Each structure stands twice: as C-alpha cells, then as structure tokens.
XYZ file of C-alpha atoms in Angstrom:
551
model
C 94.600 73.729 113.079
C 95.375 73.378 109.353
C 98.601 74.772 107.899
C 96.714 76.994 105.480
C 93.628 78.967 106.485
C 90.248 78.205 104.993
C 89.256 81.874 104.939
C 91.012 85.239 104.920
C 89.244 88.570 105.343
C 91.219 91.613 104.265
C 90.773 95.033 102.708
C 89.200 96.827 105.661
C 89.883 97.650 109.311
C 89.631 94.819 111.820
C 88.472 96.134 115.205
C 89.648 93.355 117.485
C 88.436 94.540 120.932
C 91.809 93.228 122.110
C 93.523 96.056 123.990
C 96.961 94.564 123.275
C 96.360 94.849 119.508
C 93.178 96.873 118.934
C 93.295 97.111 115.136
C 94.524 94.937 112.288
C 94.331 94.673 108.507
C 93.411 91.027 107.992
C 92.144 87.839 109.670
C 92.844 84.199 108.838
C 90.358 81.511 109.903
C 90.869 77.760 110.161
C 88.768 75.003 111.747
C 86.326 77.551 113.156
C 89.036 79.483 114.987
C 91.028 82.643 114.383
C 94.380 81.443 113.023
C 96.106 84.800 112.564
C 95.427 88.514 112.942
C 97.752 91.205 111.652
C 98.930 93.057 108.594
C 97.506 92.122 105.225
C 100.981 91.138 104.005
C 101.601 88.725 106.888
C 98.155 87.140 106.831
C 97.952 86.775 103.060
C 101.308 84.982 103.121
C 99.481 82.104 104.869
C 97.240 81.426 101.864
C 97.044 77.971 100.403
C 95.491 76.691 97.161
C 92.060 76.256 98.780
C 91.978 79.417 100.878
C 88.986 81.655 100.202
C 90.016 85.311 100.271
C 87.350 87.949 100.847
C 88.105 91.551 99.903
C 86.152 93.738 102.300
C 86.527 96.788 100.030
C 86.715 99.145 102.986
C 84.154 97.450 105.173
C 85.074 96.731 108.806
C 85.165 93.498 110.812
C 84.365 93.102 114.516
C 83.800 90.152 116.812
C 80.287 88.794 116.389
C 77.835 90.733 118.529
C 76.657 89.187 121.787
C 73.085 89.807 122.925
C 73.658 89.989 126.666
C 69.979 89.849 127.573
C 67.820 88.285 124.880
C 64.823 86.001 124.582
C 65.183 83.748 121.518
C 62.469 81.385 122.755
C 60.043 84.265 123.334
C 60.808 85.535 119.851
C 60.164 82.051 118.495
C 56.861 81.592 120.305
C 55.521 85.144 120.057
C 56.907 86.562 116.816
C 57.810 83.762 114.393
C 55.367 83.761 111.450
C 52.422 83.326 111.432
C 52.348 84.813 114.942
C 50.283 87.969 115.572
C 52.866 90.713 116.204
C 51.122 93.898 117.400
C 54.085 95.613 119.024
C 54.135 99.410 118.637
C 57.156 99.084 116.337
C 54.957 97.077 113.950
C 51.471 98.460 114.649
C 51.609 102.034 115.998
C 47.885 102.590 116.683
C 45.449 100.964 119.058
C 42.785 100.824 116.371
C 45.197 98.913 114.176
C 45.789 96.463 117.028
C 42.062 95.849 117.507
C 41.525 95.384 113.780
C 44.298 92.829 113.503
C 43.095 90.891 116.548
C 39.563 90.693 115.138
C 40.937 89.496 111.814
C 43.039 86.847 113.549
C 40.077 85.596 115.612
C 37.953 85.309 112.471
C 40.694 83.453 110.614
C 41.323 81.074 113.545
C 37.832 79.584 113.205
C 37.452 78.691 116.875
C 41.090 77.940 117.659
C 42.964 79.870 120.395
C 44.540 83.215 119.441
C 47.537 84.931 121.011
C 48.585 88.501 120.200
C 51.929 89.803 121.364
C 53.136 93.263 122.077
C 50.586 95.897 123.097
C 51.827 99.020 124.867
C 49.254 101.334 126.445
C 51.773 104.184 126.602
C 52.792 104.100 122.939
C 49.463 102.926 121.454
C 47.499 105.648 123.196
C 44.126 104.959 121.556
C 44.081 101.320 122.708
C 41.547 100.619 125.483
C 42.552 98.390 128.410
C 41.770 94.884 127.219
C 40.060 93.398 130.240
C 37.990 90.229 130.059
C 34.685 91.761 128.898
C 36.398 93.560 125.983
C 38.105 90.376 124.811
C 34.910 88.343 125.299
C 33.193 90.558 122.742
C 36.015 89.865 120.279
C 36.191 86.122 120.961
C 33.195 84.847 122.960
C 34.028 81.141 122.763
C 37.699 80.436 121.929
C 40.640 81.448 124.160
C 42.111 84.868 123.360
C 45.188 86.197 125.178
C 46.928 89.506 124.494
C 50.405 89.948 125.964
C 52.031 93.292 126.597
C 55.224 94.251 124.809
C 57.146 94.194 128.085
C 56.027 90.619 128.723
C 55.099 91.564 132.280
C 51.320 91.438 131.829
C 48.653 89.627 129.834
C 44.953 90.112 129.140
C 42.727 87.042 128.795
C 39.108 86.405 127.878
C 36.793 84.141 129.846
C 37.536 81.119 127.661
C 41.278 81.515 128.239
C 40.835 81.883 131.998
C 38.699 78.763 132.003
C 41.211 76.780 129.959
C 44.048 77.892 132.261
C 41.914 77.035 135.318
C 42.210 80.518 136.750
C 39.258 81.193 139.052
C 38.437 83.333 142.055
C 39.992 80.601 144.205
C 43.298 80.463 142.297
C 46.088 81.720 144.580
C 48.516 84.285 143.252
C 51.820 82.625 142.317
C 54.988 83.750 144.070
C 56.182 87.017 142.554
C 53.042 87.437 140.417
C 49.306 88.158 140.666
C 45.915 87.962 139.004
C 43.901 91.183 139.136
C 40.452 90.690 140.652
C 37.299 92.804 140.716
C 35.388 93.970 143.775
C 33.685 90.564 144.003
C 36.972 88.669 143.863
C 36.532 87.438 140.304
C 39.548 87.565 137.950
C 39.342 90.482 135.512
C 41.475 88.688 132.947
C 44.556 90.779 133.746
C 47.679 88.950 134.928
C 50.925 90.513 136.113
C 54.403 88.926 136.003
C 55.653 85.695 134.510
C 54.269 83.099 136.907
C 50.734 84.412 136.292
C 51.180 85.276 132.608
C 52.728 81.973 131.543
C 49.694 79.679 132.141
C 47.521 82.010 130.063
C 50.113 82.261 127.309
C 50.398 78.462 127.085
C 46.655 78.199 126.506
C 46.787 80.692 123.634
C 49.922 79.587 121.807
C 48.310 76.174 121.349
C 50.365 73.835 119.229
C 53.311 76.213 118.804
C 54.977 74.189 121.565
C 54.699 71.075 119.426
C 58.306 69.937 118.764
C 58.230 70.414 114.991
C 56.657 73.865 115.166
C 58.923 74.978 117.997
C 61.988 73.799 116.082
C 60.976 75.797 112.990
C 60.212 78.870 115.113
C 63.600 78.678 116.858
C 65.318 78.418 113.484
C 63.523 81.623 112.453
C 64.501 83.427 115.667
C 68.132 82.354 115.351
C 68.238 83.587 111.749
C 66.893 86.954 112.929
C 69.874 87.216 115.284
C 72.354 86.342 112.536
C 70.811 89.016 110.308
C 71.932 91.734 112.739
C 75.394 90.341 113.414
C 74.639 88.432 116.625
C 76.528 85.179 117.072
C 75.831 84.529 120.780
C 72.636 85.310 122.686
C 71.364 84.684 126.163
C 67.900 83.261 126.645
C 67.239 85.289 129.758
C 64.325 83.373 131.301
C 64.170 79.841 129.978
C 61.351 77.623 131.168
C 62.973 74.397 132.375
C 60.738 72.289 130.120
C 62.123 74.084 127.039
C 65.774 73.257 127.757
C 65.647 70.079 125.683
C 64.248 71.980 122.679
C 67.137 74.457 122.895
C 69.675 71.648 123.119
C 68.150 70.037 120.044
C 68.235 73.352 118.169
C 71.961 73.615 118.932
C 72.549 70.209 117.353
C 70.917 71.007 114.007
C 73.304 71.428 111.056
C 74.103 75.008 110.174
C 72.842 76.541 113.409
C 73.906 80.242 113.325
C 73.711 81.091 117.027
C 75.250 80.079 120.333
C 72.694 80.268 123.170
C 73.215 80.552 126.901
C 70.133 80.121 129.080
C 69.280 81.619 132.425
C 66.530 79.458 133.937
C 63.587 81.107 135.676
C 64.458 81.038 139.361
C 62.019 79.505 141.836
C 62.380 78.071 145.321
C 61.397 74.663 143.937
C 64.210 74.765 141.365
C 66.715 75.796 144.036
C 65.798 72.753 146.116
C 66.264 70.375 143.176
C 70.021 70.841 143.352
C 72.422 71.053 140.438
C 71.047 68.524 137.985
C 69.657 71.199 135.666
C 72.806 73.325 135.768
C 75.512 72.631 133.209
C 78.112 75.060 134.554
C 79.984 77.420 132.274
C 79.811 75.535 129.000
C 82.696 76.284 126.631
C 81.990 78.235 123.472
C 82.269 75.046 121.426
C 79.009 73.937 123.047
C 76.305 75.791 121.186
C 73.878 75.579 124.085
C 74.451 75.763 127.815
C 72.761 76.851 131.019
C 74.617 79.831 132.482
C 72.545 80.888 135.471
C 69.252 81.830 137.093
C 66.971 84.797 136.387
C 64.686 86.615 138.834
C 62.258 89.439 138.197
C 62.754 91.460 141.361
C 60.028 93.799 140.052
C 58.143 94.534 136.847
C 58.310 97.389 134.365
C 57.905 101.147 134.417
C 55.407 100.863 131.552
C 52.954 99.100 133.867
C 53.785 100.962 137.067
C 55.355 97.922 138.677
C 58.827 99.131 139.666
C 59.656 100.360 143.164
C 61.020 103.906 143.200
C 61.919 106.558 145.759
C 60.290 109.137 143.447
C 56.574 109.125 142.565
C 54.903 108.491 139.270
C 53.038 111.447 137.858
C 49.260 111.559 138.268
C 47.896 112.047 134.757
C 45.955 110.377 131.972
C 48.910 108.156 131.010
C 49.511 106.768 134.487
C 45.803 106.253 135.056
C 45.704 104.251 131.808
C 48.183 101.796 133.296
C 46.189 101.559 136.522
C 48.219 103.689 138.943
C 46.803 105.507 141.942
C 47.953 109.083 142.651
C 51.432 109.391 144.184
C 52.253 105.778 143.413
C 55.830 104.594 143.934
C 55.287 101.102 142.528
C 56.264 97.877 144.268
C 58.544 94.856 144.144
C 57.539 91.308 143.241
C 59.103 89.949 146.433
C 59.813 91.255 149.880
C 63.511 92.032 150.383
C 63.752 88.994 152.657
C 62.196 86.645 150.098
C 64.534 87.907 147.413
C 67.593 87.521 149.663
C 66.617 83.927 150.471
C 66.266 83.026 146.781
C 69.581 84.630 145.832
C 71.357 82.896 148.716
C 69.948 79.450 147.836
C 71.205 79.631 144.263
C 74.515 81.306 145.099
C 75.323 78.554 147.617
C 74.801 76.007 144.835
C 77.110 77.880 142.465
C 74.467 79.385 140.202
C 75.204 82.847 138.750
C 72.143 85.004 139.378
C 70.686 87.764 137.196
C 68.069 90.092 138.699
C 65.734 92.235 136.587
C 65.739 95.703 138.194
C 64.716 99.247 137.318
C 63.545 101.132 140.399
C 66.166 102.515 142.752
C 64.365 101.048 145.781
C 64.493 97.587 144.213
C 68.154 98.031 143.301
C 68.983 98.552 146.967
C 67.116 95.340 147.847
C 68.968 93.376 145.144
C 72.342 94.705 146.249
C 71.469 93.868 149.861
C 70.620 90.333 148.726
C 73.939 90.026 146.900
C 75.806 91.367 149.912
C 74.110 88.867 152.232
C 74.899 86.028 149.822
C 78.570 87.067 149.923
C 78.921 87.199 153.693
C 80.373 83.710 154.141
C 82.434 83.761 150.923
C 82.877 87.181 149.234
C 85.106 85.754 146.508
C 82.473 83.208 145.521
C 80.110 86.019 144.582
C 82.814 87.688 142.510
C 83.524 84.394 140.750
C 79.827 84.040 139.891
C 79.610 87.598 138.468
C 75.993 88.218 139.543
C 74.134 90.583 137.250
C 71.703 93.479 137.374
C 69.504 93.522 134.262
C 68.140 96.652 132.522
C 69.067 99.131 135.311
C 66.660 101.971 134.450
C 66.879 104.185 137.532
C 70.135 102.930 139.032
C 72.047 105.798 140.635
C 75.808 106.454 140.381
C 76.213 105.424 144.032
C 74.383 102.145 143.360
C 76.570 101.437 140.334
C 79.622 101.972 142.526
C 78.261 99.696 145.252
C 77.474 96.983 142.694
C 81.019 97.150 141.355
C 82.455 96.890 144.862
C 80.385 93.744 145.480
C 81.570 92.154 142.243
C 78.211 92.444 140.473
C 77.980 93.412 136.813
C 75.337 95.324 134.851
C 73.548 95.081 131.502
C 71.589 98.094 130.233
C 68.500 98.133 128.011
C 69.737 101.228 126.200
C 66.941 101.443 123.632
C 64.531 102.315 126.430
C 65.664 105.852 125.641
C 65.132 105.459 121.884
C 61.567 104.185 122.196
C 60.333 105.439 125.593
C 62.573 108.382 126.542
C 59.796 110.920 125.970
C 57.322 108.719 127.873
C 59.686 108.715 130.858
C 60.077 112.493 130.738
C 56.532 113.600 129.911
C 54.166 110.881 131.093
C 55.637 108.796 133.888
C 58.277 110.733 135.794
C 60.244 113.836 134.773
C 62.977 115.094 132.470
C 65.476 114.591 135.273
C 64.568 110.909 135.585
C 64.715 110.456 131.799
C 68.154 112.111 131.725
C 69.454 109.581 134.250
C 67.620 106.506 132.931
C 70.022 103.841 131.665
C 72.940 105.838 133.048
C 75.649 104.189 130.967
C 78.348 106.778 131.654
C 77.809 106.412 135.401
C 78.098 102.626 135.093
C 81.250 102.934 132.996
C 82.824 105.400 135.396
C 81.985 103.114 138.338
C 84.283 100.522 136.792
C 81.723 98.170 135.236
C 82.305 96.058 132.156
C 78.779 96.952 131.159
C 76.862 95.373 128.326
C 73.998 96.704 126.203
C 71.003 94.635 125.111
C 67.618 94.778 123.369
C 65.670 92.358 125.596
C 64.557 90.108 122.768
C 61.031 90.828 121.622
C 60.631 93.903 123.861
C 62.427 96.048 121.296
C 63.714 95.185 117.834
C 66.805 93.020 118.251
C 69.591 95.188 116.833
C 72.947 95.858 118.551
C 73.639 98.748 116.170
C 70.521 100.476 117.507
C 71.798 100.027 121.072
C 75.122 101.549 120.025
C 73.444 104.487 118.296
C 71.299 105.234 121.351
C 74.302 104.991 123.674
C 76.099 107.562 121.503
C 73.279 110.096 121.253
C 70.507 109.245 123.784
C 68.086 110.546 121.172
C 64.448 109.410 121.007
C 62.841 108.227 117.806
C 59.450 109.828 118.466
C 60.501 113.461 118.869
C 64.260 113.516 118.291
C 64.815 114.921 121.779
C 67.987 114.045 123.674
C 67.716 112.828 127.265
C 70.897 112.901 129.330
C 73.886 113.955 127.244
C 76.215 113.397 130.188
C 75.315 109.684 130.231
C 76.532 109.030 126.672
C 79.191 106.444 125.838
C 82.016 106.804 123.352
C 81.957 104.622 120.240
C 84.775 102.442 121.583
C 82.932 101.913 124.873
C 79.681 101.092 123.081
C 81.372 98.577 120.772
C 82.927 96.805 123.739
C 79.494 96.710 125.400
C 78.134 94.447 122.633
C 81.233 92.255 122.201
C 83.952 91.645 124.755
C 82.059 92.833 127.849
C 79.053 90.493 127.496
C 81.492 87.662 126.698
C 83.069 88.305 130.102
C 79.658 88.409 131.772
C 78.972 84.938 130.338
C 82.385 83.620 131.489
C 83.380 83.182 127.822
C 85.957 85.973 127.597
C 88.735 83.573 126.599
C 86.732 82.143 123.704
C 84.515 84.814 122.114
C 84.123 88.591 122.065
C 87.562 89.401 120.633
C 89.402 88.818 117.360
C 92.492 87.077 118.663
C 94.334 83.927 117.534
C 92.799 80.819 119.093
C 89.371 82.337 119.702
C 86.171 81.377 117.914
C 85.866 82.923 114.453
C 82.551 84.636 115.188
C 82.553 87.845 113.144
C 80.293 90.713 112.122
C 81.103 92.653 108.962
C 79.884 96.268 108.912
C 79.394 98.498 105.885
C 82.021 100.944 107.165
C 84.250 101.684 110.124
C 81.717 102.583 112.852
C 84.246 104.880 114.509
C 84.030 107.261 111.538
C 80.228 107.449 111.376
C 78.242 110.518 112.423
C 76.552 109.532 115.719
C 73.369 111.357 114.742
C 73.193 109.400 111.467
C 74.721 106.188 112.751
C 71.932 103.828 111.666
C 71.820 105.425 108.225
C 75.548 105.051 107.758
C 76.373 101.700 109.398
C 74.785 98.339 108.598
C 75.634 94.666 109.072
C 76.566 93.191 105.694
C 77.688 89.711 106.752
C 77.825 87.432 109.778
C 80.247 84.542 110.295
C 79.784 81.870 112.949
C 82.883 79.794 113.549
C 84.196 81.063 110.221
C 81.057 79.916 108.416
C 78.911 82.594 106.732
C 75.414 82.572 108.243
C 74.015 85.762 106.737
C 74.932 88.177 103.960
C 73.194 91.350 102.862
C-alpha cells in the first residue's frame, strides 16, 4: 500500500458497519483498499501531493451495497435495451402491455419476440396469454411472454414448435408444461426448467457473445447507479459462466458478481469442476453455490402453505381451484437428496422458499444433510431465499441449524395489498417477510430485490423494512415486523457479505478491506422513515476506490 492515499473522503459521517468503530469522519483509500478510517484531522494528515480529497459537504458514506439475491444476467437478457420491458412498474395496465407487444411484433418483421414482466395480479385487465391469444398476435414468428416473477412463461405455437415442446414432451424435474384436455400444450410453462427452453427461442441472438457482453455492461451499470458494488447472480445457467468471467475481466467493470448455479442432479454428479470455492473479493467473478427453487411464487399460486388461498376473481385469474394450498416443485425426499448431494461436495445451497409447508421441507433437508457432519452445514451457511410466510418458530429452527435467510422485502411495497385482499388475509400480509422475527431469532439477515422481479434499489428495501408501507394504497402491513435503520443498513452491507463468505473483505469500512463505497445524499439515520426515498439518494458509487457512478 502506498505511503500517501490516492483518495480521501471527508466532510460527512462515515457509517462503517464495524461494531468496534461504527462511525468516523474520514476515509483514506490506496491501491483499491481502505488505508485509514478515523477523524478528519488524522486522515487528512496522510495526504500527499497527488491525493484527491473529496469534500462530502454533509453527505454520508457507507460500504457499497451488496445485492444478496440478484439476477444480473436476467436483467441483461430481459431488460437491457432494446428489450421489451412490460413489468407493472413500467407498464401498469394490461391494455398497455398488449399494445406494446403488438408494436414489437410488427417492428420485428418476422423475427422472434420476447416480452418480460407481466403480472396478472397487478395488471388486472390483462387476459391470460395462452397459445391461441398469442397466435393471433404473432401467427408465424415465435412470441414468448414471461411473467415478472420469472416462474412462468406464455408461448405461441411457433415458439412451442421451435423449442420442440409437444404433447409427448415430458415435464422437466421441478417444472411442468400445462396441457389441455386432449394433452396438447397450452403454451403455458411453469418453473425454470420448462420456461428456459421457450425463453431461449425468443431472445434469439441476445445470447450472441457481443450482444450479451453489451447487455451485461448495461446491467452492471444499473447496479452501480444504486450504490451496489457486489451482486449475486442467483440462478446462473452453467453455459453462461464463461460470459460472466469475461465480463469481470473487462476494464472498468463496476460490479463484483458471485454466481449460484442452477442445481440439478446431473450437475451434482459432475463433481466439483464447475465450483470455484469461495473466491476472494479481488476476483470479480466467482461461483459461490447452488440454487434450488423448492417451489414457485405466491403470484401464480405455486407455493405450498398450511393456509388456503382465497377463492375469488384474483385467484381464479391465476388458475387456482377453490381451497387451494399450492404445491412444491419437488417431493420432500427429492429435495433432501439434491441438498445432500451438493452439501457432501462442499457446495453452499440456497433454496427459494415462501410457503410455510415448503420451509419445513427445506429445513428437514438441511437437517438431514447435517446428520453426519453438523459443523459442515454451518461452515457452508446454507440459505433460505425470499422467506414470505416463514414463521418465527421456523426462523429459530433455521438459526439453530446454521442456515441463514435473505428477505425480498419489497414484496410488501409492491404486493402487500394483493397478499391481504386478493390472495390470503391481512394476518398473512402482516407476517409476510417477517424481518423482525428473523432478526430476533438471531439471523444475520439480508434484504434483496431479486433482480428484475422488482426495481433493483437497496434504498427501497431499506425504506420498506422501516415502514412496511405499500405503494399502491399507502397501507401498512405488520408494524411489529419492522427493522430499525441500523438493522436495515446492515442487511444490505455487512450481513450479505457474511452470507457470501466475504465478511473479511467487503461489507465494512475498515482498514485493509476493499474500498467499495456508496455515498448518500444525507445521513440515512436522520431521515423520516415515511419520506425515506424522498430524502435519501445515492449520489456516488466507488468500486475499489474508483468512481463508477456519480449523480
């Protein structure tokens, strides 16, 4: 490390996330690392003739945000311009969705079209887009419409044909193709293994190396814009690993990426050749574990719960029968076998879960995997992802097993009223994403935005954790499950660093750690929780001491 720092930030509070020294006045950076943290007088005394000094003028500095459960590759493939983004955050009405799809088909002039992001519960005037509806819109070229959750897709006849999905196509493990009374595919696919072949047909040449590289650059820049310096890619297709490695090697890359590969029995049997272990923070890409979807999403009725869905117009729109309790993607035994195979090979496992019935099955699988070596499981830090309907007792059991949890907090912001009024009840909505219960159970919980499934913005996750207020109506669901500002800040910095086994390198402002920093317009601890997003904004992002975004 050089004698004199290259950069000093001073003139505003430094929130270090380091419990031994939680606040400072200035930071010195050299060779991509934090050189010194402390009083302005002590740090400024280190200046040399070439040191750049930045006066924060009252702004605050935190460790760079860490997106604990993201999808940079999905963002690149589904959202990078000129992709067709019809998510409810961008296109609130079903009629608007249909108009934009028709325009895209006309402009494509016979080439495949993919639209990403419909939501039948938020875009209430959108009809179910089964094959015959899409055939009218695009009778000859492949057309695929993916749901915002990513757990379902709708395809026209041309897309089914191109993907070779017929009445004789078996359902993949953990996924299914919906069929009509005669056994013919309706064009509806559920879960990744069934959705992915259809999506590949529609995205066409976006997988071409040059286009994929440009799209990843766009997605990485979107992360830097909101203060994120490290993101997981929580479901990487093995054949995209090389593209992510190449993205990490490009000059000026603003993001560190850690992949969780999609877990299959075939991958488990291949051994360790695809697994890079816990790559140090200096490596800008690494494979950190394996991801399973133990079930689907509440928005499509595909989570397994002990409580029933309501029987109403909304639940019928998503195809539920009366008194439905949803279902898992695997039997408990199948899931336990998959978890055990990867755990025995040293792979950290992350399981997507929402329904309380599924949570029990995942925890049973983790417990079985720990029987011959309980400490191995704790070393691996297996994860539960999203955690919608996890109960306080389940959070406590997970903590006892050595599992850790990451919560999709903005479910409340965008879908809290849907949970209360359309799908379940106010009681369920009040306990959905029960962050306080997780915190009190002893978890180092993280918060995330799930990539494309909600706008990537850690400040939004923080704001929702503070208030649990919905955007649609302004109602509050579950005041007792709120976090404090200090807890929420840790949940997007030091806690996800620990979950990724990088706690000694990122997530805190401490000498010797990577100089990944987010500059905020003010001290977030002094903001009004109910006006948090109006009062607090990211104004700059530094990656290894290098500015990657400024307002």
